Short mmCIF file of C-alpha atoms and ligand atoms in Angstrom, two decimals:
data_model
loop_
_atom_site.label_atom_id
_atom_site.label_comp_id
_atom_site.label_asym_id
_atom_site.label_seq_id
_atom_site.Cartn_x
_atom_site.Cartn_y
_atom_site.Cartn_z
CA MET A 1 120.82 112.10 96.30
CA ASP A 2 119.21 113.64 99.16
CA LEU A 3 115.77 111.56 99.58
CA ASP A 4 114.32 114.02 102.07
CA SER A 5 114.36 116.86 99.27
CA LEU A 6 111.89 114.64 97.32
CA THR A 7 109.17 114.85 99.93
CA THR A 8 108.44 118.52 98.89
CA THR A 9 108.47 117.89 95.10
CA SER A 10 106.84 115.35 92.80
CA GLY A 11 107.97 113.84 89.76
CA GLU A 12 107.32 115.33 86.25
CA TRP A 13 105.14 112.50 85.30
CA LEU A 14 102.82 113.66 88.02
CA ARG A 15 102.28 117.12 86.56
CA GLY A 16 99.27 115.93 84.70
CA ASN A 17 99.88 117.85 81.53
CA GLY A 18 100.58 115.13 79.07
CA PRO A 19 98.16 114.03 76.23
CA GLU A 20 94.87 112.65 77.44
CA SER A 21 95.86 113.21 81.23
CA ASP A 22 92.50 113.28 82.35
CA ILE A 23 92.26 109.59 82.02
CA VAL A 24 95.91 108.45 81.32
CA ILE A 25 98.03 109.10 84.44
CA SER A 26 101.37 108.09 83.03
CA SER A 27 103.06 106.05 80.08
CA ARG A 28 106.08 103.90 81.23
CA ILE A 29 108.65 101.81 79.28
CA ARG A 30 111.35 99.61 80.76
CA LEU A 31 114.11 97.40 79.34
CA ALA A 32 115.67 94.48 81.03
CA ARG A 33 119.31 94.24 80.06
CA ASN A 34 122.31 91.87 81.26
CA LEU A 35 125.89 92.00 81.06
CA ALA A 36 127.37 88.87 78.95
CA GLN A 37 130.20 88.17 81.37
CA PHE A 38 128.33 87.68 84.66
CA PRO A 39 125.57 85.31 86.04
CA PHE A 40 122.29 86.67 86.36
CA PRO A 41 121.84 88.62 89.95
CA ASN A 42 119.97 85.64 91.75
CA ARG A 43 123.14 83.55 90.91
CA ALA A 44 125.70 86.06 91.35
CA ASP A 45 127.57 85.99 94.71
CA ASP A 46 128.40 88.96 96.84
CA ALA A 47 131.72 89.77 94.91
CA ALA A 48 130.22 89.45 91.47
CA ARG A 49 127.07 91.62 92.37
CA THR A 50 129.52 94.13 93.81
CA GLU A 51 131.58 94.00 90.33
CA ILE A 52 128.33 94.38 88.34
CA GLU A 53 127.14 97.36 90.23
CA SER A 54 130.52 99.12 90.17
CA LEU A 55 130.95 98.52 86.47
CA LEU A 56 127.35 99.75 85.66
CA LYS A 57 127.36 102.54 87.93
CA ASP A 58 130.34 103.92 86.25
CA GLN A 59 128.50 103.78 82.90
CA LEU A 60 125.80 105.91 84.28
CA PHE A 61 127.81 108.71 85.24
CA ASP A 62 129.06 109.51 82.12
CA LEU A 63 125.91 109.05 79.89
CA ALA A 64 125.51 111.86 77.68
CA VAL A 65 121.78 111.79 77.65
CA GLY A 66 121.08 115.29 78.48
CA THR A 67 120.05 114.79 82.09
CA ARG A 68 121.77 114.51 85.33
CA LEU A 69 121.76 111.46 87.25
CA SER A 70 121.89 110.90 91.01
CA TYR A 71 122.96 107.39 92.36
CA VAL A 72 121.31 105.91 95.42
CA ASP A 73 122.87 102.91 97.07
CA VAL A 74 119.75 100.84 97.80
CA ARG A 75 121.69 98.46 99.96
CA THR A 76 122.44 101.01 102.57
CA LEU A 77 119.10 102.65 102.67
CA ASN A 78 116.74 101.71 105.69
CA ASP A 79 113.33 100.17 104.98
CA LEU A 80 111.35 103.47 105.06
CA ASP A 81 113.61 104.95 102.37
CA ARG A 82 113.37 101.93 100.18
CA GLN A 83 109.56 101.96 100.68
CA PHE A 84 109.59 105.68 99.67
CA LEU A 85 111.39 104.88 96.30
CA VAL A 86 108.63 102.26 95.55
CA GLU A 87 105.90 104.66 96.22
CA ARG A 88 107.61 107.05 94.15
CA GLN A 89 107.73 104.37 91.26
CA LEU A 90 111.67 104.77 90.92
CA ILE A 91 112.41 101.20 91.93
CA SER A 92 110.28 97.95 92.06
CA ARG A 93 109.08 96.31 95.18
CA GLU A 94 111.51 93.40 94.24
CA HIS A 95 114.47 95.81 94.05
CA ALA A 96 113.57 97.23 97.40
CA GLU A 97 113.28 93.78 99.25
CA SER A 98 116.10 92.11 97.43
CA HIS A 99 119.76 91.74 99.11
CA GLY A 100 123.35 92.59 98.33
CA SER A 101 124.77 95.33 96.16
CA ARG A 102 122.35 97.21 94.29
CA GLY A 103 121.36 100.70 93.46
CA VAL A 104 119.48 103.06 91.32
CA GLY A 105 120.48 106.20 89.18
CA ILE A 106 117.54 108.69 89.19
CA SER A 107 117.36 111.74 86.77
CA SER A 108 116.60 115.18 88.56
CA GLU A 109 113.03 115.28 86.95
CA GLU A 110 112.48 111.56 87.92
CA ASN A 111 111.55 110.54 84.36
CA LEU A 112 114.33 108.17 84.18
CA SER A 113 115.54 105.46 86.58
CA LEU A 114 118.37 102.57 86.03
CA MET A 115 118.04 99.97 88.64
CA ILE A 116 121.20 97.87 88.99
CA ASN A 117 121.02 94.20 90.29
CA GLU A 118 117.21 93.99 90.19
CA GLU A 119 116.16 90.77 88.68
CA ASP A 120 118.44 91.49 85.67
CA HIS A 121 121.69 93.40 85.99
CA LEU A 122 120.15 96.51 84.67
CA ARG A 123 116.45 97.67 84.31
CA ILE A 124 116.19 101.02 82.61
CA GLN A 125 112.81 102.72 83.06
CA VAL A 126 111.34 105.84 81.45
CA LEU A 127 108.28 107.52 82.79
CA HIS A 128 106.27 110.34 81.34
CA SER A 129 102.82 112.08 82.03
CA GLY A 130 99.78 111.27 80.10
CA PHE A 131 99.60 109.04 76.69
CA ALA A 132 103.23 109.64 75.51
CA LEU A 133 104.73 106.37 74.55
CA ASP A 134 106.70 107.68 71.72
CA ASP A 135 108.40 110.03 73.91
CA CYS A 136 109.21 107.39 76.58
CA TRP A 137 110.60 105.19 73.49
CA LYS A 138 112.93 107.83 72.14
CA GLN A 139 114.29 108.71 75.56
CA ILE A 140 114.97 104.91 76.65
CA ASP A 141 116.24 103.92 73.30
CA GLN A 142 118.93 106.75 73.52
CA VAL A 143 119.97 105.75 76.99
CA ASP A 144 120.13 102.03 75.96
CA ASP A 145 122.49 102.81 72.94
CA ALA A 146 124.54 105.05 75.19
CA ILE A 147 125.20 102.25 77.83
CA GLU A 148 125.61 99.70 74.88
CA GLU A 149 128.51 101.59 73.56
CA ARG A 150 130.29 100.90 76.82
CA VAL A 151 129.30 97.42 77.93
CA THR A 152 128.63 94.15 76.21
CA TYR A 153 125.08 92.95 76.72
CA ALA A 154 123.93 89.29 76.89
CA PHE A 155 122.36 89.06 73.44
CA ASN A 156 122.07 86.53 70.61
CA ASP A 157 120.49 86.53 67.24
CA GLU A 158 117.91 84.13 67.76
CA LEU A 159 116.54 85.15 71.14
CA GLY A 160 117.54 88.63 71.27
CA TYR A 161 118.44 90.09 74.77
CA LEU A 162 118.89 87.41 77.35
CA THR A 163 117.13 88.01 80.53
CA ALA A 164 116.96 86.16 83.85
CA CYS A 165 113.40 85.18 83.38
CA PRO A 166 112.10 83.80 80.01
CA THR A 167 109.10 85.99 80.09
CA ASN A 168 111.36 88.99 79.25
CA VAL A 169 113.52 87.52 76.61
CA GLY A 170 113.78 89.14 73.25
CA THR A 171 113.30 92.81 73.44
CA GLY A 172 113.29 93.03 77.16
CA ILE A 173 110.61 95.61 76.89
CA ARG A 174 107.65 96.12 78.87
CA VAL A 175 105.31 98.91 77.87
CA SER A 176 102.78 100.16 80.34
CA VAL A 177 100.10 102.77 80.45
CA MET A 178 98.23 103.68 83.91
CA LEU A 179 94.62 104.62 83.52
CA HIS A 180 92.13 106.10 85.63
CA LEU A 181 88.80 104.42 84.89
CA PRO A 182 86.23 105.35 87.69
CA ALA A 183 83.22 105.27 85.34
CA LEU A 184 84.01 102.06 83.81
CA VAL A 185 84.45 100.61 87.28
CA LEU A 186 81.37 102.18 88.80
CA THR A 187 79.21 100.80 85.98
CA LYS A 188 81.04 97.27 85.88
CA GLU A 189 81.89 97.81 82.29
CA ILE A 190 85.40 97.34 83.29
CA GLN A 191 85.00 93.64 83.08
CA LYS A 192 84.56 93.70 79.43
CA VAL A 193 87.55 95.79 79.07
CA PHE A 194 89.51 93.07 81.02
CA GLN A 195 88.27 90.49 78.93
CA ALA A 196 89.02 92.05 75.61
CA LEU A 197 92.61 92.87 76.90
CA HIS A 198 93.09 89.14 78.19
CA LYS A 199 92.09 87.99 74.66
CA ILE A 200 95.06 90.00 72.92
CA SER A 201 97.59 89.09 75.57
CA LEU A 202 98.02 92.44 77.33
CA ALA A 203 98.09 92.26 80.98
CA VAL A 204 96.00 94.54 83.74
CA ARG A 205 97.26 95.29 86.88
CA GLY A 206 96.76 97.61 90.06
CA LEU A 207 98.24 100.82 90.84
CA TYR A 208 101.97 99.81 91.56
CA GLY A 209 101.89 97.33 88.73
CA GLU A 210 101.98 94.21 91.00
CA GLY A 211 99.39 91.96 92.36
CA SER A 212 95.83 91.38 91.59
CA GLN A 213 94.63 94.34 93.95
CA ALA A 214 93.59 97.40 92.11
CA MET A 215 92.77 100.35 94.42
CA GLY A 216 91.30 103.64 93.62
CA ASP A 217 90.24 102.70 90.16
CA PHE A 218 93.68 102.91 88.58
CA TYR A 219 94.77 100.29 86.23
CA GLN A 220 98.02 99.51 84.49
CA ILE A 221 97.81 97.80 80.99
CA SER A 222 100.88 96.25 79.70
CA ASN A 223 102.42 94.15 77.06
CA GLN A 224 103.17 90.49 77.94
CA VAL A 225 104.80 89.18 74.82
CA THR A 226 108.43 90.21 74.34
CA LEU A 227 109.77 87.75 71.72
CA GLY A 228 108.93 87.70 68.19
CA LYS A 229 107.46 91.26 67.89
CA SER A 230 109.70 94.32 67.54
CA GLU A 231 109.47 97.17 69.98
CA SER A 232 107.56 99.33 67.67
CA GLN A 233 105.09 96.68 66.95
CA ILE A 234 104.64 96.31 70.71
CA ILE A 235 104.13 100.00 71.25
CA ALA A 236 101.86 100.25 68.37
CA GLU A 237 99.62 97.61 70.04
CA LEU A 238 99.13 99.69 73.12
CA LYS A 239 98.74 102.79 71.07
CA ASP A 240 95.88 101.08 69.12
CA VAL A 241 93.98 99.57 72.15
CA VAL A 242 94.49 102.55 74.73
CA PRO A 243 92.38 105.29 72.76
CA ASN A 244 89.45 102.78 72.81
CA ILE A 245 89.58 102.36 76.58
CA ILE A 246 89.95 106.28 76.71
CA ASN A 247 86.75 106.77 74.72
CA TYR A 248 85.06 103.94 76.33
CA GLU A 249 85.61 105.81 79.74
CA ARG A 250 84.62 109.10 78.34
CA ARG A 251 81.40 107.89 76.95
CA VAL A 252 80.29 106.16 80.20
CA ARG A 253 81.25 109.23 82.29
CA ASP A 254 78.95 111.44 79.73
CA ALA A 255 76.10 108.74 80.21
CA LEU A 256 76.45 108.95 84.03
CA ILE A 257 76.14 112.71 83.76
CA GLN A 258 73.19 112.66 81.62
CA GLU A 259 71.43 110.13 83.53
CA ASN A 260 72.20 110.97 87.20
CA ARG A 261 73.99 114.35 87.22
CA GLN A 262 72.98 115.02 90.94
CA GLY A 263 73.90 111.68 92.13
CA LEU A 264 77.22 111.72 90.61
CA HIS A 265 77.88 115.48 92.06
CA ASP A 266 76.66 114.02 95.43
CA GLN A 267 79.08 111.20 95.47
CA VAL A 268 82.02 113.52 94.31
CA SER A 269 81.14 116.30 96.84
CA ARG A 270 80.84 113.80 99.63
CA ALA A 271 84.19 112.38 98.76
CA TYR A 272 85.64 115.86 98.87
CA GLY A 273 84.08 116.60 101.99
CA ILE A 274 85.52 113.57 103.85
CA LEU A 275 88.83 114.00 102.67
CA LYS A 276 88.80 117.65 103.87
CA ASN A 277 87.28 116.89 107.31
CA ALA A 278 88.34 113.37 108.18
CA GLN A 279 90.36 113.24 111.58
CA THR A 280 91.56 109.62 110.71
CA ILE A 281 91.60 107.93 107.34
CA THR A 282 93.38 104.70 105.94
CA SER A 283 95.56 104.68 102.86
CA GLU A 284 92.68 102.68 100.90
CA GLU A 285 89.81 104.86 101.66
CA THR A 286 91.99 107.87 100.74
CA MET A 287 92.70 106.09 97.24
CA HIS A 288 89.07 105.44 96.95
CA LEU A 289 87.75 108.95 97.60
CA LEU A 290 90.81 110.54 95.70
CA SER A 291 89.69 108.75 92.76
CA SER A 292 86.04 110.17 93.04
CA LEU A 293 87.53 113.52 93.47
CA ARG A 294 89.63 113.41 90.45
CA MET A 295 86.72 112.25 88.10
CA GLY A 296 84.80 115.19 89.67
CA ILE A 297 87.48 117.66 88.86
CA ASN A 298 87.71 116.28 85.17
CA LEU A 299 83.86 116.48 84.84
CA GLY A 300 83.77 119.91 86.05
CA LEU A 301 82.03 118.94 89.20
CA ILE A 302 84.71 120.54 91.52
CA ASP A 303 86.28 123.83 90.34
CA ASP A 304 88.50 124.85 93.15
CA LEU A 305 91.16 122.20 92.85
CA GLU A 306 93.67 121.28 90.32
CA ILE A 307 94.55 117.80 88.88
CA PRO A 308 98.36 117.90 89.70
CA THR A 309 97.44 118.40 93.34
CA VAL A 310 95.19 115.23 93.25
CA ASN A 311 97.75 113.45 91.51
CA GLU A 312 100.38 114.39 94.18
CA LEU A 313 98.13 113.53 97.13
CA PHE A 314 97.93 109.90 95.83
CA ILE A 315 101.68 109.64 96.42
CA HIS A 316 102.33 111.81 99.26
CA THR A 317 99.65 110.01 101.37
CA GLN A 318 101.22 106.73 101.00
CA PRO A 319 102.75 105.42 104.38
CA ALA A 320 106.48 105.84 103.42
CA HIS A 321 105.75 109.37 102.20
CA LEU A 322 103.69 110.54 105.11
CA GLN A 323 106.57 109.36 107.57
CA LYS A 324 109.41 111.16 105.57
CA ILE A 325 107.07 114.35 105.41
CA ARG A 326 106.60 114.13 109.28
CA GLN A 327 110.19 112.97 109.91
CA GLU A 328 109.12 110.19 112.23
CA SER A 329 108.33 106.66 112.06
CA LEU A 330 104.40 106.13 112.68
CA GLU A 331 102.25 103.19 113.60
CA SER A 332 99.45 102.49 111.34
CA SER A 333 96.90 104.23 113.51
CA GLU A 334 99.13 107.22 113.87
CA ARG A 335 99.67 107.43 110.08
CA ASN A 336 95.92 107.40 109.72
CA ILE A 337 95.57 110.49 111.82
CA ALA A 338 98.64 112.01 110.13
CA ARG A 339 97.26 111.36 106.78
CA ALA A 340 93.80 113.03 107.60
CA GLY A 341 95.80 115.88 108.87
CA TYR A 342 97.82 116.33 105.72
CA LEU A 343 94.80 116.02 103.53
CA ARG A 344 93.11 118.90 105.60
CA LEU A 345 96.22 121.05 105.16
CA ARG A 346 96.39 120.45 101.55
CA LEU A 347 92.78 120.78 100.72
CA THR A 348 91.49 123.63 102.81
CA ASP A 349 94.77 125.78 102.29
CA ASP A 350 92.76 128.99 101.11
CA ASP A 351 89.30 128.57 102.66
CA ASP A 352 89.75 128.57 106.28
CA ASP A 353 87.21 131.14 106.65
CA ARG A 354 84.54 128.95 104.94
CA GLU A 355 82.63 127.86 107.92
CA MET B 1 76.29 102.56 101.28
CA LYS B 2 76.92 98.96 100.49
CA LYS B 3 77.29 96.27 102.98
CA CYS B 4 80.49 94.46 103.90
CA SER B 5 80.73 91.27 101.87
CA ARG B 6 82.14 89.29 104.82
CA CYS B 7 80.19 90.47 107.85
CA SER B 8 77.51 92.86 106.66
CA LYS B 9 78.61 95.99 108.54
CA PRO B 10 78.69 99.19 106.53
CA SER B 11 81.70 98.83 104.06
CA THR B 12 84.45 101.58 103.77
CA LEU B 13 86.70 99.88 101.30
CA HIS B 14 86.02 98.78 97.70
CA ILE B 15 88.37 96.62 95.88
CA THR B 16 88.27 95.22 92.39
CA GLU B 17 90.16 92.04 92.15
CA ILE B 18 91.22 90.87 88.76
CA GLN B 19 91.53 87.18 88.07
CA GLU B 20 92.06 85.70 84.84
CA GLY B 21 90.85 88.86 83.25
CA VAL B 22 87.65 88.75 85.30
CA ALA B 23 86.80 91.57 87.65
CA GLN B 24 85.34 90.94 91.06
CA GLU B 25 84.00 93.65 93.39
CA LEU B 26 84.91 93.45 97.22
CA HIS B 27 83.30 95.67 99.61
CA LEU B 28 84.70 95.46 103.10
CA CYS B 29 84.40 97.11 106.38
CA GLU B 30 87.11 98.64 108.28
CA SER B 31 88.00 95.54 110.39
CA CYS B 32 87.50 92.96 107.57
CA ALA B 33 89.59 95.22 105.45
CA LYS B 34 92.42 95.37 107.94
CA GLN B 35 92.39 91.41 107.69
CA TYR B 36 92.00 91.30 103.86
CA LEU B 37 95.03 93.69 103.66
CA ALA B 38 97.18 91.75 106.19
CA ALA B 39 96.84 88.62 104.16
CA PRO B 40 100.00 87.49 102.43
CA GLU B 41 101.08 89.91 99.68
CA PRO B 42 99.86 89.00 96.45
CA MET B 43 102.23 87.79 93.61
CA THR B 44 104.91 90.72 92.93
CA SER B 45 105.83 90.27 89.37
CA GLU B 46 105.49 88.71 86.19
CA SER B 47 108.45 86.42 86.79
CA ASP B 48 106.86 85.40 90.21
CA GLU B 49 103.51 84.24 88.51
CA PHE B 50 105.70 82.58 85.93
CA ALA B 51 107.95 80.92 88.54
CA GLU B 52 104.76 79.54 90.24
CA LYS B 53 103.08 78.28 87.04
CA LEU B 54 106.36 76.57 86.21
CA SER B 55 106.89 74.75 89.36
CA GLU B 56 103.33 73.51 89.33
CA SER B 57 103.51 71.76 85.97
CA VAL B 58 106.33 69.47 86.44
CA SER B 59 105.97 65.81 87.17
CA GLU B 60 108.13 63.82 89.68
CA GLU B 61 109.74 62.01 86.50
CA GLU B 62 110.39 65.00 84.66
CA SER B 63 111.85 66.60 87.65
CA GLU B 64 114.25 63.79 88.17
CA SER B 65 115.66 63.86 84.60
CA TYR B 66 115.94 67.62 84.80
CA GLY B 67 118.22 67.24 87.69
CA GLN B 68 120.81 65.99 85.40
CA LEU B 69 120.92 68.86 83.14
CA VAL B 70 123.45 71.58 84.28
CA CYS B 71 124.74 74.65 82.80
CA PRO B 72 128.50 74.38 82.64
CA ASN B 73 129.04 78.08 83.35
CA CYS B 74 126.97 78.97 86.37
CA GLY B 75 126.21 75.63 87.57
CA ILE B 76 122.31 75.74 87.69
CA THR B 77 120.31 72.78 87.07
CA PHE B 78 117.26 72.78 84.74
CA LYS B 79 115.47 71.40 87.89
CA GLU B 80 116.33 74.51 89.85
CA PHE B 81 115.28 76.89 87.08
CA ARG B 82 111.85 75.01 87.04
CA SER B 83 111.48 75.60 90.82
CA GLN B 84 112.55 79.40 90.87
CA GLY B 85 111.87 80.51 87.46
CA ARG B 86 114.96 82.43 87.02
CA LEU B 87 117.75 81.26 84.92
CA GLY B 88 121.25 81.40 86.29
CA CYS B 89 123.39 83.10 83.55
CA PRO B 90 122.88 84.22 79.85
CA HIS B 91 124.38 80.77 78.63
CA ASP B 92 121.63 78.76 79.99
CA TYR B 93 119.62 79.86 76.83
CA ASN B 94 122.22 77.41 75.04
CA ALA B 95 122.63 74.84 77.65
CA PHE B 96 118.80 74.31 78.02
CA ALA B 97 117.82 75.25 74.43
CA LYS B 98 116.01 72.10 74.05
CA GLU B 99 113.79 72.34 77.10
CA LEU B 100 113.30 76.07 76.72
CA THR B 101 112.01 76.24 73.43
CA PRO B 102 108.50 74.96 74.06
CA LEU B 103 108.37 77.22 77.14
CA LEU B 104 109.14 80.20 74.84
CA GLU B 105 106.58 79.13 72.42
CA ASN B 106 104.06 78.71 75.07
CA ILE B 107 104.88 82.25 76.57
CA HIS B 108 105.53 84.33 73.34
CA GLY B 109 104.07 82.35 70.63
CA GLU B 110 107.44 82.85 68.79
CA THR B 111 110.91 81.78 69.19
CA GLN B 112 112.86 84.24 67.03
CA HIS B 113 113.83 87.87 68.07
CA VAL B 114 112.89 90.55 65.48
CA GLY B 115 113.56 93.66 67.58
CA LYS B 116 116.40 95.94 68.27
CA CYS B 117 119.92 94.65 68.10
CA PRO B 118 123.28 95.98 69.93
CA LYS B 119 125.10 97.85 67.31
CA ARG B 120 128.21 96.38 68.67
CA ALA B 121 127.87 92.59 67.97
CA PRO B 122 128.73 90.49 70.88
CA GLU B 123 131.05 88.52 68.78
CA ALA B 124 133.21 87.26 71.76
CA SER B 125 130.11 85.80 73.66
CA GLN B 126 131.80 82.44 73.92
CA LYS B 127 134.67 84.12 75.77
CA GLN B 128 132.13 86.06 78.08
CA TYR B 129 130.41 83.07 79.13
CA GLU B 130 133.77 81.37 79.80
CA LEU B 131 134.29 84.28 82.31
CA ILE B 132 131.16 83.28 84.24
CA LYS B 133 132.74 79.51 84.63
CA LEU B 134 136.22 81.06 85.62
CA ARG B 135 134.54 83.25 88.09
CA GLY B 136 132.72 80.18 89.69
CA ARG B 137 135.78 78.39 89.85
CA LEU B 138 137.59 81.25 91.49
CA ARG B 139 134.99 81.17 94.39
CA ALA B 140 135.30 77.37 94.78
CA ALA B 141 139.14 77.70 94.96
CA ILE B 142 139.03 80.44 97.65
CA ASP B 143 136.37 78.54 99.51
CA GLU B 144 138.63 75.45 99.57
CA GLU B 145 141.71 77.88 100.49
CA ASP B 146 143.42 76.68 97.47
CA TYR B 147 145.19 79.94 97.04
CA GLU B 148 147.78 78.74 94.29
CA MET B 149 144.85 77.74 92.25
CA ALA B 150 142.98 80.88 93.02
CA ALA B 151 145.86 82.92 91.77
CA ARG B 152 146.18 80.91 88.48
CA ILE B 153 142.35 81.44 87.57
CA ARG B 154 142.69 84.99 88.64
CA ASP B 155 145.46 85.35 85.84
CA GLU B 156 143.36 83.47 83.44
CA ILE B 157 140.42 85.85 84.16
CA ASN B 158 142.46 89.00 83.45
CA GLU B 159 143.72 87.59 80.47
CA LEU B 160 140.31 86.71 79.06
CA GLU B 161 138.86 90.18 80.19
CA ASP B 162 141.77 91.86 78.17
CA GLU B 163 140.94 89.84 75.11
CA VAL B 164 137.29 90.64 75.27
CA HIS B 165 138.11 94.30 75.87
CA SER B 166 140.52 94.52 72.96
CA SER B 167 138.11 92.73 70.47
CA GLY B 168 134.94 94.56 71.69
CA ASP B 169 136.15 98.09 71.72
CA ASP B 170 137.81 100.33 69.11
CA ASP B 171 138.60 102.97 71.26
ZN1 ZN C 401 83.23 93.33 107.70
ZN1 ZN C 402 124.29 79.22 83.43
#
């Protein structure tokens, strides 16, 4: 697969056409699977890791799941390309930073990725735009079945699918929904959401699903329990909870508009102004301002910009993407200048004659 | 514009930190933000958080006795598992069953799988685990340059792999 060609495209999941996509960016399901006859990747030596990779890679190529997969040998990639795949949400940070034989199979629409030799031998991931957990499950279940016809998974009747970390044992499933919650953050109502989710053992994380740091008002909500509940029960829990958060965010947005339309309009317009005119801008400030802008478009306060463009800008202004687009390696301060330039180009395409 | 919470210059970066389900807002100026972001990466995955919790909760004494517990197939000790948070091979769930059960209860609240099952039953699982052990012995034999032994183990592995394949596949 030619990674450079990805710099001009964006994954299907960023198109912003899925259900509830004003607030739900994407839905994701991943399954952790291991082969019964090998040690887990952290305990496998080079020879075993290579054997695992070639065995699983062979299965990927003749998966009859209605999509073409390209295989990327992550071991041979340079740091920038690895980081690029992380920003693209096609591999995890852990997979990028690991060592030894490993790779990823990626579908051309970027909905499906299969990581080999991550924490587990195989991590299958399906990603869709908007609130579409059933679509994710249908697809991933099919892929899992197709692979399982060809290999022997580590599984027992009592504990289900056996995984390197006991936090994943059982179904091996992680169901996640990425939400954009600027109004709840602005009004600090978000804390109530966190507390409620914590009580029912759902986890909340930042944009890339890791760390405690959340930027640009994006939050990923996912299940923590994987044993003692079926896949459909786990999915149903998220399907119950997420609409409540969506409605909460919408109610607060409505209230904000009614109480202080002018203030909100001002905030959104200023964000747009900075993004269109800045000469140097950090990735963090960009995230923050794009978040305002995204809310402004959804509330009809800005009408000359589309959501998919903003979704794409979140990804394309990340460090590795910027460097791939510019085809050169850039220091942090150079990236800030390149980022501002890219934003000006993308946001002022058609209105050069405005001033 | 809000002031930086560390030095009171105007803030440009706004971060919501979540700890134990409680959100905390952080407003930072450009230079404090640089420092903040340069700080060591936060935990990267559920497994890492789990590993940290695990290693914190072990007493010296327990840690000693866990050192004696070893998986016969991959050679990992329970003590190593406690410090890394990652198991060594699928057989560890049998080898450390007694020690793992309370942990699983703690994490998941349940200890019986009720979800999807592979359609092809892994009937030959004992043989699969045996393969893990043989591969370990093969590596040791090669390390010790005992090539005669290595060749014998290689034959055993091939034989076992054939058995596993013929019992697992109908095609
Ligand atoms: Zn400061
Ligand atoms: Zn083991």
